[in-house]
Coordinates of C-alpha atoms (C1' of nucleotides) in Angstrom, one line a residue:
Chain A
M87 CA -147.6 -37.3 -92.4
K88 CA -144.0 -36.5 -91.5
Y89 CA -144.8 -37.2 -87.9
A90 CA -146.4 -40.5 -88.7
L91 CA -143.3 -41.5 -90.6
N92 CA -141.1 -40.5 -87.7
R93 CA -143.2 -42.5 -85.3
N94 CA -142.9 -45.6 -87.5
I95 CA -139.1 -45.1 -87.5
F96 CA -139.2 -44.6 -83.8
N97 CA -141.0 -47.9 -83.4
L98 CA -138.4 -49.5 -85.6
V99 CA -135.7 -48.2 -83.3
L100 CA -137.6 -49.6 -80.3
K101 CA -137.9 -52.9 -82.0
I102 CA -134.2 -53.1 -82.7
V103 CA -133.3 -52.3 -79.2
D104 CA -135.9 -54.7 -77.9
N105 CA -134.2 -57.4 -79.9
M106 CA -131.0 -56.4 -78.1
A107 CA -132.6 -57.2 -74.8
D108 CA -134.2 -60.4 -76.0
D109 CA -134.2 -62.0 -72.6
A110 CA -137.9 -63.0 -72.8
P111 CA -138.4 -66.6 -73.6
M112 CA -140.9 -65.7 -76.3
S113 CA -142.5 -69.1 -76.1
E114 CA -145.5 -70.2 -78.1
T115 CA -147.9 -69.7 -75.2
P116 CA -146.5 -66.7 -73.3
T117 CA -147.6 -66.4 -69.7
L118 CA -149.8 -63.4 -68.9
A119 CA -147.1 -62.2 -66.6
E120 CA -144.6 -62.2 -69.4
K121 CA -147.0 -60.3 -71.8
V122 CA -147.7 -57.7 -69.2
S123 CA -144.0 -57.3 -68.3
T124 CA -143.0 -56.7 -71.9
E125 CA -145.9 -54.2 -72.3
L126 CA -145.0 -52.5 -69.1
T127 CA -141.3 -52.3 -70.2
T128 CA -142.1 -50.5 -73.5
A129 CA -144.6 -48.3 -71.7
I130 CA -141.9 -47.1 -69.2
V131 CA -139.3 -46.8 -71.9
R132 CA -141.6 -44.7 -74.1
G133 CA -142.3 -42.4 -71.2
E134 CA -146.0 -43.3 -70.9
L135 CA -145.3 -44.1 -67.3
K136 CA -143.1 -41.4 -66.0
P137 CA -140.3 -41.8 -63.5
G138 CA -141.7 -41.8 -59.9
A139 CA -145.1 -42.9 -61.0
R140 CA -146.8 -45.5 -58.8
V141 CA -147.6 -48.8 -60.4
S142 CA -150.1 -50.7 -58.3
E143 CA -151.3 -54.2 -58.9
Q144 CA -154.9 -53.1 -59.1
M145 CA -154.0 -50.6 -61.8
L146 CA -152.4 -53.3 -64.0
V147 CA -155.4 -55.6 -63.5
E148 CA -157.7 -52.8 -64.8
K149 CA -155.3 -52.0 -67.7
Y150 CA -154.3 -55.5 -68.9
G151 CA -157.0 -57.8 -67.4
G152 CA -156.5 -60.9 -65.4
S153 CA -155.9 -61.2 -61.7
R154 CA -153.4 -59.8 -59.2
A155 CA -151.1 -62.8 -59.2
P156 CA -149.7 -62.4 -62.8
M157 CA -149.5 -58.6 -62.3
R158 CA -147.4 -59.1 -59.2
E159 CA -145.1 -61.3 -61.1
A160 CA -144.8 -58.8 -63.9
I161 CA -143.9 -56.1 -61.4
Q162 CA -141.2 -58.3 -59.9
K163 CA -139.8 -58.9 -63.4
L164 CA -139.4 -55.2 -63.9
E165 CA -137.9 -54.8 -60.5
A166 CA -135.2 -57.3 -61.6
R167 CA -134.5 -55.1 -64.6
H168 CA -134.3 -52.1 -62.3
L169 CA -137.1 -50.4 -64.1
L170 CA -139.3 -50.4 -61.0
I171 CA -138.5 -50.0 -57.4
R172 CA -140.5 -52.0 -54.9
I173 CA -140.9 -51.2 -51.2
P174 CA -142.4 -53.9 -49.0
H175 CA -146.1 -53.2 -48.2
A176 CA -145.8 -49.8 -50.0
G177 CA -145.9 -50.8 -53.6
A178 CA -143.8 -50.1 -56.8
R179 CA -142.7 -46.9 -58.5
V180 CA -141.1 -46.3 -61.8
V181 CA -137.4 -45.8 -61.1
S182 CA -136.4 -42.2 -61.0
L183 CA -132.7 -41.8 -61.5
T184 CA -130.7 -38.9 -60.0
L185 CA -127.9 -37.4 -62.1
A186 CA -125.4 -39.2 -60.0
E187 CA -127.0 -42.5 -60.6
L188 CA -127.2 -41.9 -64.3
R189 CA -123.5 -41.1 -64.3
D190 CA -122.8 -44.3 -62.4
I191 CA -124.7 -46.2 -65.1
Y192 CA -122.8 -44.6 -67.9
E193 CA -119.5 -45.2 -66.2
V194 CA -120.2 -48.9 -66.1
R195 CA -121.5 -48.9 -69.6
V196 CA -118.4 -47.2 -70.9
E197 CA -116.3 -49.9 -69.3
L198 CA -118.4 -52.8 -70.5
E199 CA -118.9 -51.7 -74.0
S200 CA -115.3 -50.8 -74.6
M201 CA -114.5 -54.3 -73.3
A202 CA -117.1 -55.8 -75.6
C203 CA -115.4 -53.9 -78.5
R204 CA -112.0 -55.2 -77.6
L205 CA -113.3 -58.8 -77.4
A206 CA -115.2 -58.3 -80.7
A207 CA -112.0 -57.4 -82.4
E208 CA -110.5 -60.6 -81.2
R209 CA -113.4 -63.0 -81.7
M210 CA -115.7 -61.8 -84.5
T211 CA -115.5 -63.9 -87.6
D212 CA -114.3 -62.4 -90.9
V213 CA -117.9 -62.7 -92.2
E214 CA -119.3 -60.8 -89.3
I215 CA -116.8 -58.1 -89.8
A216 CA -117.6 -57.8 -93.4
E217 CA -121.3 -57.5 -92.5
L218 CA -120.3 -54.7 -90.1
Q219 CA -118.6 -52.8 -92.9
Q220 CA -121.6 -53.3 -95.1
L221 CA -123.8 -51.9 -92.3
L222 CA -121.6 -48.8 -92.0
Q223 CA -121.7 -48.3 -95.8
N224 CA -125.5 -48.3 -95.7
H225 CA -125.4 -45.7 -92.9
E226 CA -123.1 -43.5 -94.9
D227 CA -125.3 -43.7 -97.9
S228 CA -128.5 -43.0 -96.0
I229 CA -126.9 -40.0 -94.3
K230 CA -125.7 -38.5 -97.5
A231 CA -129.1 -39.1 -99.1
E232 CA -131.2 -37.6 -96.4
Q233 CA -129.5 -35.3 -94.0
G234 CA -132.6 -34.9 -91.8
Q235 CA -133.4 -38.5 -91.1
S236 CA -131.4 -38.8 -87.9
Y237 CA -133.7 -41.5 -86.7
Y238 CA -132.1 -43.9 -89.2
Q239 CA -128.7 -42.9 -87.9
K240 CA -129.9 -43.6 -84.4
A241 CA -131.2 -47.0 -85.4
G242 CA -127.9 -47.7 -87.1
D243 CA -126.0 -46.6 -84.1
L244 CA -127.9 -49.0 -81.9
D245 CA -127.6 -51.7 -84.4
L246 CA -123.8 -51.3 -84.6
H247 CA -123.5 -51.3 -80.8
Y248 CA -125.7 -54.4 -80.6
R249 CA -123.6 -56.3 -83.1
L250 CA -120.4 -55.4 -81.4
I251 CA -121.8 -56.6 -78.0
R252 CA -122.8 -59.9 -79.6
G253 CA -119.5 -60.0 -81.3
S254 CA -117.8 -60.2 -77.9
K255 CA -119.1 -63.7 -77.7
N256 CA -119.6 -63.2 -74.0
D257 CA -123.3 -64.0 -73.2
R258 CA -123.0 -62.6 -69.6
L259 CA -121.7 -59.4 -70.9
H260 CA -124.4 -59.2 -73.5
Q261 CA -127.0 -59.9 -70.8
M262 CA -125.7 -57.2 -68.4
L263 CA -125.5 -54.5 -71.1
C264 CA -128.7 -55.2 -73.0
G265 CA -130.8 -56.7 -70.3
E266 CA -130.1 -54.2 -67.5
L267 CA -128.2 -51.0 -68.4
Y268 CA -129.8 -50.2 -71.8
H269 CA -133.3 -50.1 -70.6
L270 CA -132.4 -47.4 -68.2
V271 CA -130.4 -45.4 -70.7
R272 CA -133.3 -45.7 -73.2
M273 CA -135.8 -44.7 -70.7
Y274 CA -134.3 -41.3 -70.2
R275 CA -134.1 -40.8 -74.0
Y276 CA -130.8 -39.0 -73.5
Q277 CA -129.1 -41.3 -75.9
T278 CA -131.7 -40.2 -78.5
S279 CA -131.1 -36.6 -78.1
T280 CA -127.4 -36.8 -78.0
S281 CA -126.9 -38.9 -81.1
E282 CA -129.2 -36.7 -83.0
K283 CA -126.8 -33.8 -82.5
R284 CA -123.9 -35.4 -84.1
P285 CA -124.8 -38.0 -86.7
L286 CA -121.9 -37.5 -89.0
Q287 CA -119.3 -37.3 -86.2
A288 CA -120.7 -40.5 -84.8
L289 CA -120.5 -42.2 -88.1
Q290 CA -116.9 -41.3 -88.5
E291 CA -116.2 -42.6 -85.0
H292 CA -118.0 -45.8 -85.9
Q293 CA -115.9 -46.2 -89.1
R294 CA -112.7 -45.9 -87.2
I295 CA -113.8 -48.4 -84.7
V296 CA -114.8 -50.9 -87.4
E297 CA -111.4 -50.3 -89.2
A298 CA -109.6 -51.1 -86.0
I299 CA -111.7 -54.3 -85.6
A300 CA -111.0 -55.3 -89.2
A301 CA -107.3 -54.8 -88.5
R302 CA -107.8 -57.1 -85.4
D303 CA -106.3 -54.2 -83.3
A304 CA -108.2 -55.0 -80.1
E305 CA -106.5 -52.3 -78.0
L306 CA -107.2 -49.5 -80.5
A307 CA -110.8 -50.7 -81.0
E308 CA -111.3 -50.6 -77.2
L309 CA -109.8 -47.2 -76.9
L310 CA -111.9 -45.7 -79.7
M311 CA -115.1 -47.2 -78.3
R312 CA -114.3 -45.8 -74.9
R313 CA -113.9 -42.3 -76.3
H314 CA -117.0 -42.7 -78.4
I315 CA -119.2 -43.4 -75.4
Q316 CA -117.4 -40.9 -73.2
T317 CA -118.2 -38.3 -75.8
S318 CA -121.9 -39.3 -75.6
L319 CA -121.6 -39.1 -71.9
R320 CA -120.3 -35.6 -72.1
N321 CA -123.1 -34.6 -74.4
L322 CA -125.5 -36.1 -72.0
E323 CA -124.1 -34.1 -69.1
Q324 CA -124.3 -31.0 -71.1
L325 CA -127.9 -31.7 -72.0
L326 CA -128.7 -32.3 -68.3
A327 CA -127.1 -29.1 -67.4
E328 CA -129.2 -27.2 -69.9
E329 CA -132.3 -28.9 -68.7
E330 CA -131.4 -28.1 -65.1
G331 CA -131.0 -24.4 -66.0
R332 CA -134.3 -24.4 -67.8
A333 CA -136.2 -26.0 -64.9
Chain B
M73 CA -112.8 -79.4 -32.7
K74 CA -110.6 -78.2 -35.5
Y75 CA -113.4 -78.8 -38.0
A76 CA -115.8 -76.9 -35.8
L77 CA -113.5 -73.9 -35.7
N78 CA -113.1 -74.0 -39.5
R79 CA -116.9 -74.1 -39.9
N80 CA -117.2 -71.0 -37.7
I81 CA -114.6 -69.2 -39.8
F82 CA -116.5 -70.4 -42.9
N83 CA -119.6 -68.8 -41.6
L84 CA -117.7 -65.7 -40.9
V85 CA -116.6 -65.6 -44.5
L86 CA -120.1 -66.2 -45.6
K87 CA -121.3 -63.3 -43.4
I88 CA -118.7 -60.9 -44.8
V89 CA -119.7 -61.7 -48.4
D90 CA -123.3 -61.5 -47.5
N91 CA -122.7 -58.0 -46.3
M92 CA -121.2 -57.3 -49.6
A93 CA -124.4 -58.2 -51.4
D94 CA -126.5 -56.4 -48.9
D95 CA -129.3 -55.8 -51.3
A96 CA -132.0 -57.1 -49.0
P97 CA -134.0 -54.3 -47.3
M98 CA -133.6 -56.0 -44.0
S99 CA -136.6 -54.3 -42.6
E100 CA -137.9 -54.8 -39.1
T101 CA -140.7 -57.1 -40.3
P102 CA -139.2 -59.0 -43.2
T103 CA -141.6 -60.6 -45.6
L104 CA -141.7 -64.3 -45.7
A105 CA -140.6 -64.2 -49.3
E106 CA -137.5 -62.2 -48.3
K107 CA -136.6 -64.6 -45.5
V108 CA -137.0 -67.6 -47.7
S109 CA -135.0 -66.0 -50.5
T110 CA -132.0 -65.3 -48.2
E111 CA -132.2 -68.8 -46.7
L112 CA -132.3 -70.3 -50.2
T113 CA -129.4 -68.1 -51.3
T114 CA -127.1 -69.4 -48.6
A115 CA -128.4 -72.9 -49.1
I116 CA -127.4 -72.7 -52.8
V117 CA -124.1 -71.0 -52.1
R118 CA -123.1 -73.6 -49.5
G119 CA -123.9 -76.3 -51.9
E120 CA -126.8 -77.8 -49.9
L121 CA -128.7 -77.4 -53.1
K122 CA -126.5 -78.6 -55.9
P123 CA -126.4 -77.2 -59.4
G124 CA -129.2 -78.6 -61.5
A125 CA -131.4 -79.6 -58.6
R126 CA -135.1 -78.8 -59.0
V127 CA -136.6 -76.3 -56.6
S128 CA -140.4 -76.7 -56.6
E129 CA -142.8 -74.4 -54.8
Q130 CA -144.3 -77.3 -52.9
M131 CA -140.8 -78.3 -51.7
L132 CA -140.2 -74.8 -50.3
V133 CA -143.6 -74.8 -48.6
E134 CA -142.8 -78.1 -46.8
K135 CA -139.3 -76.8 -45.9
Y136 CA -140.0 -73.3 -44.8
G137 CA -143.8 -73.2 -44.1
G138 CA -146.3 -70.8 -45.4
S139 CA -148.2 -70.9 -48.7
R140 CA -147.1 -71.1 -52.3
A141 CA -147.4 -67.4 -53.1
P142 CA -144.4 -66.2 -51.0
M143 CA -142.3 -69.2 -52.2
R144 CA -143.0 -68.3 -55.8
E145 CA -141.8 -64.8 -55.0
A146 CA -138.6 -66.1 -53.4
I147 CA -137.9 -68.2 -56.4
Q148 CA -138.3 -65.2 -58.6
K149 CA -135.9 -63.2 -56.5
L150 CA -133.3 -65.9 -56.9
E151 CA -134.0 -66.0 -60.6
A152 CA -133.2 -62.3 -60.7
R153 CA -129.8 -63.0 -59.1
H154 CA -129.2 -65.7 -61.6
L155 CA -129.0 -68.4 -59.0
L156 CA -132.1 -70.2 -60.3
I157 CA -133.3 -70.7 -63.8
R158 CA -137.0 -70.8 -64.3
I159 CA -138.8 -72.3 -67.3
P160 CA -142.5 -71.5 -67.8
H161 CA -144.7 -74.3 -66.6
A162 CA -141.7 -76.5 -66.0
G163 CA -140.3 -75.1 -62.7
A164 CA -137.0 -73.8 -61.4
R165 CA -133.6 -75.4 -61.1
V166 CA -130.4 -74.4 -59.5
V167 CA -128.2 -72.8 -62.1
S168 CA -125.5 -75.1 -63.5
L169 CA -122.7 -73.2 -65.1
T170 CA -120.7 -74.6 -68.0
L171 CA -117.0 -73.9 -68.1
A172 CA -117.6 -71.4 -70.8
E173 CA -120.2 -69.5 -68.8
L174 CA -117.9 -69.4 -65.8
R175 CA -115.2 -67.9 -68.0
D176 CA -117.6 -65.3 -69.2
I177 CA -118.4 -64.4 -65.7
Y178 CA -114.8 -64.1 -64.7
E179 CA -114.1 -62.1 -67.8
V180 CA -116.7 -59.5 -66.8
R181 CA -115.6 -59.6 -63.2
V182 CA -112.0 -58.8 -64.1
E183 CA -113.1 -55.8 -66.1
L184 CA -115.5 -54.5 -63.4
E185 CA -113.2 -55.1 -60.5
S186 CA -110.2 -53.5 -62.1
M187 CA -112.4 -50.6 -63.0
A188 CA -113.5 -50.4 -59.4
C189 CA -109.9 -50.4 -58.3
R190 CA -109.0 -47.5 -60.6
L191 CA -112.0 -45.5 -59.3
A192 CA -111.1 -46.3 -55.7
A193 CA -107.6 -44.9 -56.2
E194 CA -109.2 -41.7 -57.4
R195 CA -112.1 -41.4 -54.9
M196 CA -111.3 -43.1 -51.6
T197 CA -110.7 -40.7 -48.8
D198 CA -107.3 -40.7 -47.0
V199 CA -109.0 -42.1 -44.0
E200 CA -110.4 -45.1 -46.0
I201 CA -107.0 -45.7 -47.5
A202 CA -105.4 -45.7 -44.1
E203 CA -108.0 -48.3 -42.9
L204 CA -107.1 -50.3 -46.0
Q205 CA -103.4 -50.3 -45.0
Q206 CA -104.3 -51.3 -41.5
L207 CA -106.4 -54.2 -42.8
L208 CA -103.4 -55.4 -44.8
Q209 CA -101.1 -55.1 -41.8
N210 CA -103.5 -57.3 -39.8
H211 CA -103.5 -59.9 -42.6
E212 CA -99.7 -60.0 -42.7
D213 CA -99.6 -60.5 -39.0
S214 CA -102.1 -63.3 -39.0
I215 CA -100.4 -65.0 -41.9
K216 CA -97.0 -64.9 -40.2
A217 CA -98.6 -66.1 -36.9
E218 CA -100.5 -69.1 -38.3
Q219 CA -99.5 -70.4 -41.6
G220 CA -102.3 -72.9 -41.8
Q221 CA -105.3 -70.6 -41.2
S222 CA -105.9 -69.9 -44.8
Y223 CA -109.6 -69.2 -44.1
Y224 CA -108.5 -66.0 -42.4
Q225 CA -106.7 -65.0 -45.5
K226 CA -109.7 -65.8 -47.6
A227 CA -111.9 -63.6 -45.4
G228 CA -109.4 -60.9 -45.6
D229 CA -109.2 -61.2 -49.4
L230 CA -112.9 -60.8 -49.7
D231 CA -112.9 -58.0 -47.2
L232 CA -110.3 -56.1 -49.3
H233 CA -112.1 -56.6 -52.5
Y234 CA -115.3 -55.5 -50.9
R235 CA -113.8 -52.3 -49.6
L236 CA -112.2 -51.5 -53.0
I237 CA -115.6 -52.0 -54.7
R238 CA -117.3 -49.7 -52.2
G239 CA -114.4 -47.3 -52.6
S240 CA -115.3 -46.9 -56.2
K241 CA -118.2 -44.8 -55.0
N242 CA -120.3 -46.2 -57.8
D243 CA -123.4 -47.9 -56.4
R244 CA -124.4 -49.5 -59.7
L245 CA -120.9 -51.1 -60.0
H246 CA -121.1 -52.3 -56.5
Q247 CA -124.6 -53.7 -57.1
M248 CA -123.5 -55.6 -60.3
L249 CA -120.4 -57.1 -58.8
C250 CA -121.7 -58.0 -55.3
G251 CA -125.4 -58.6 -56.2
E252 CA -125.0 -60.7 -59.3
L253 CA -121.6 -62.0 -60.1
Y254 CA -120.2 -62.8 -56.7
H255 CA -123.1 -65.2 -55.8
L256 CA -122.2 -67.3 -58.7
V257 CA -118.5 -67.2 -58.1
R258 CA -119.0 -68.1 -54.5
M259 CA -121.4 -70.9 -55.4
Y260 CA -118.7 -72.8 -57.2
R261 CA -116.3 -72.4 -54.4
Y262 CA -113.5 -72.0 -57.0
Q263 CA -112.5 -68.7 -55.5
T264 CA -112.0 -70.5 -52.2
S265 CA -109.8 -73.2 -53.5
T266 CA -107.6 -70.9 -55.5
S267 CA -107.0 -68.4 -52.8
E268 CA -106.0 -71.2 -50.4
K269 CA -103.2 -72.1 -52.7
R270 CA -101.4 -68.9 -52.7
P271 CA -102.1 -66.9 -49.5
L272 CA -98.7 -65.2 -49.4
Q273 CA -98.6 -64.3 -53.1
A274 CA -102.1 -62.9 -52.9
L275 CA -101.1 -60.8 -49.9
Q276 CA -98.1 -59.3 -51.7
E277 CA -100.3 -58.5 -54.7
H278 CA -102.8 -56.8 -52.4
Q279 CA -100.0 -54.8 -50.8
R280 CA -98.9 -53.5 -54.2
I281 CA -102.4 -52.6 -55.1
V282 CA -102.9 -50.7 -51.9
E283 CA -99.6 -49.0 -52.4
A284 CA -100.7 -47.8 -55.8
I285 CA -104.0 -46.5 -54.4
A286 CA -102.1 -44.7 -51.6
A287 CA -100.0 -43.1 -54.3
R288 CA -103.2 -42.2 -56.1
D289 CA -101.9 -44.0 -59.1
A290 CA -105.2 -45.1 -60.6
E291 CA -103.7 -46.6 -63.8
L292 CA -101.3 -48.8 -61.9
A293 CA -103.9 -49.8 -59.4
E294 CA -106.2 -50.9 -62.2
L295 CA -103.4 -52.8 -63.9
L296 CA -102.4 -54.6 -60.7
M297 CA -105.9 -55.6 -59.9
R298 CA -106.5 -56.9 -63.4
R299 CA -103.5 -59.1 -63.1
H300 CA -104.5 -60.2 -59.6
I301 CA -107.8 -61.5 -60.7
Q302 CA -106.5 -62.8 -64.0
T303 CA -104.1 -64.9 -62.0
S304 CA -107.0 -66.3 -59.9
L305 CA -108.8 -67.0 -63.2
R306 CA -105.8 -69.0 -64.5
N307 CA -105.7 -70.9 -61.2
L308 CA -109.4 -71.6 -61.6
E309 CA -109.0 -72.9 -65.1
Q310 CA -106.1 -75.1 -63.9
L311 CA -108.3 -76.5 -61.1
L312 CA -111.1 -77.1 -63.6
A313 CA -108.8 -79.0 -65.9
E314 CA -107.6 -81.2 -63.0
E315 CA -111.2 -81.9 -62.0
E316 CA -112.0 -82.7 -65.5
G317 CA -109.2 -85.1 -65.7
R318 CA -110.3 -86.8 -62.5
A319 CA -113.9 -87.2 -63.6
Chain C
dA217 C1' -134.6 -104.1 -76.8
dA218 C1' -135.8 -99.6 -78.0
dT219 C1' -139.1 -96.2 -79.2
dC220 C1' -143.5 -94.2 -79.2
dT221 C1' -148.0 -93.1 -77.1
dG222 C1' -151.5 -92.1 -74.0
dT223 C1' -152.9 -91.6 -69.4
dA224 C1' -152.2 -90.4 -64.5
dT225 C1' -149.7 -87.6 -61.5
dT226 C1' -147.4 -83.7 -60.4
dT227 C1' -146.3 -78.9 -60.9
dT228 C1' -147.1 -74.5 -62.3
dG229 C1' -150.2 -70.4 -63.8
dT230 C1' -154.2 -67.9 -62.4
dA231 C1' -158.2 -66.4 -59.7
dT232 C1' -160.3 -65.1 -55.4
dA233 C1' -160.6 -64.1 -50.4
dC234 C1' -158.8 -62.5 -46.1
dA235 C1' -155.3 -60.3 -43.0
dA236 C1' -151.6 -57.0 -42.2
dT237 C1' -149.6 -52.8 -43.4
dC238 C1' -149.2 -48.4 -45.4
dT239 C1' -151.1 -44.0 -47.2
dT240 C1' -154.2 -40.1 -47.1
dG241 C1' -156.9 -36.8 -45.3
dG242 C1' -158.6 -34.0 -41.7
dA243 C1' -159.0 -32.6 -37.0
dC244 C1' -156.4 -31.1 -33.2
dT245 C1' -152.5 -28.9 -30.6
dA246 C1' -148.4 -26.1 -29.7
Chain D
dT140 C1' -148.7 -21.7 -39.4
dA141 C1' -146.5 -25.9 -38.8
dG142 C1' -146.5 -30.2 -36.9
dT143 C1' -148.7 -34.4 -34.7
dC144 C1' -152.0 -37.8 -34.3
dC145 C1' -155.8 -40.7 -35.6
dA146 C1' -159.1 -43.1 -38.4
dA147 C1' -160.8 -44.4 -42.9
dG148 C1' -159.5 -46.1 -47.2
dA149 C1' -156.5 -48.3 -50.2
dT150 C1' -152.7 -51.5 -51.2
dT151 C1' -149.9 -55.1 -50.4
dG152 C1' -148.7 -59.9 -48.2
dT153 C1' -150.5 -64.4 -47.7
dA154 C1' -153.7 -68.4 -48.0
dT155 C1' -156.5 -71.3 -50.6
dA156 C1' -158.8 -73.3 -54.8
dC157 C1' -159.1 -74.4 -59.5
dA158 C1' -157.3 -74.7 -64.5
dA159 C1' -153.6 -75.6 -67.7
dA160 C1' -149.4 -77.5 -68.8
dA161 C1' -145.5 -80.5 -68.2
dT162 C1' -143.4 -84.7 -66.3
dA163 C1' -143.4 -89.7 -65.3
dC164 C1' -144.7 -94.1 -66.1
dA165 C1' -146.9 -98.0 -67.9
dG166 C1' -148.3 -100.3 -72.0
dA167 C1' -148.3 -101.1 -76.9
dT168 C1' -145.7 -101.3 -81.2
dT169 C1' -141.8 -102.0 -84.4

DNA sequence: AATCTGTATTTTGTATACAATCTTGGACTA
DNA sequence: TAGTCCAAGATTGTATACAAAATACAGATT
């Protein structure tokens, strides 16, 4: 029962982040290749397909139906998102990030998201900022109400980051962050683990960030966001070190 | 004669930048799809295929030979690089950037390249920095020798930026800058025009940047690079305004 | 004249077949 | 035992054919 609830919340979180990376046309009659590529994406992000696992065209045909042509296209789409790595004549594998590569990704993410925060402070409308404050108020209430429901906090965390990125009003920036980097971060679930550890601290950091934005203090907002993500990077590295020691 | 020389230099420049974006496997037996995708890329960057032009699979078959399957794959590769925009059932067109989109791209580029410069100041080896200084010395000599050969300066400009990006030792950063953003910047040739206008000023800015890196002053290096690119952005906007007025 | 509509054409999406290449497993050798 | 080589099997790259969708154009209508 409790697990079932958590799974629902987990799906909610996935949905929110999926909306962040809403690069799929979502047309009325989606192509088979599109359907398969979105299914494959969630399968990889959820860990049903583990890093390093081979993804052959035949396998996808058996799993999703259809012929090899659309499967091939789906694989190529995921290669473009850096979720699969394709080697000519040899096939595709789920990307398997080394620690160094994950650090590289976080390094870029820190830079781009703090930039997004700076731009958001300059460009968000007053209405959008008010909605931001409302969102944080809701988070605070839910945290005070149920200490254990860290999933809500995680969803809120993602939602806030999402709004700030959109608030930058820079579509290319949004595309790079949500369409490329976040998939990989999600996939390793590190973000999940880390944010669970410090829900209240994260909320306070968020509050300061939104305060800075409300004051239109772009420099401060950028600095605070930079620290906020760098903290989560340090948590991530600590987690990796622990996992390394265990293995 | 003079034009032929310039064309050669232009090709040299293209080659240098192509190396920057060396994301193609370049295997011994390249796939037809790979060959077509690289050819298509240079065709678009050179302007042989103009923004907004349709790129049908049949057209590629007639131009490059083979069947539709590899052409489809080549089109998808260029879609991943944001050089083509594909609409389901409707086909692909060469991307046509609005002024706002180009500003977005430059905004991200400023952030990422100044970041790369900061990291380069921290991570480049002394040998690499010495090579950087040698490169600048060569540029200075060639500028003093032949004032008119601005193409050399452009190639040198790109070469320097390339080395700094590599010097960040962050593969993901390199990939995003060279594999995605630069193609688009190149395509519009704005970079070309702007750097032609101020070869000496650019050289001086480069010298200060490299000085900061040699002093391992990462903050200063980042700041200088940020200003350097922001200047070129301002030049770009000015050029666009002029073109707007002319049209 | 401009707009709408329906048909014909073109183009893409998908399925299937064949050729080229890689992977896997085992036998063989040093 | 470790490494190499080779052949069978599996997988991808490419070609061709058909179905579905969008585009283009001609004709009708207001």
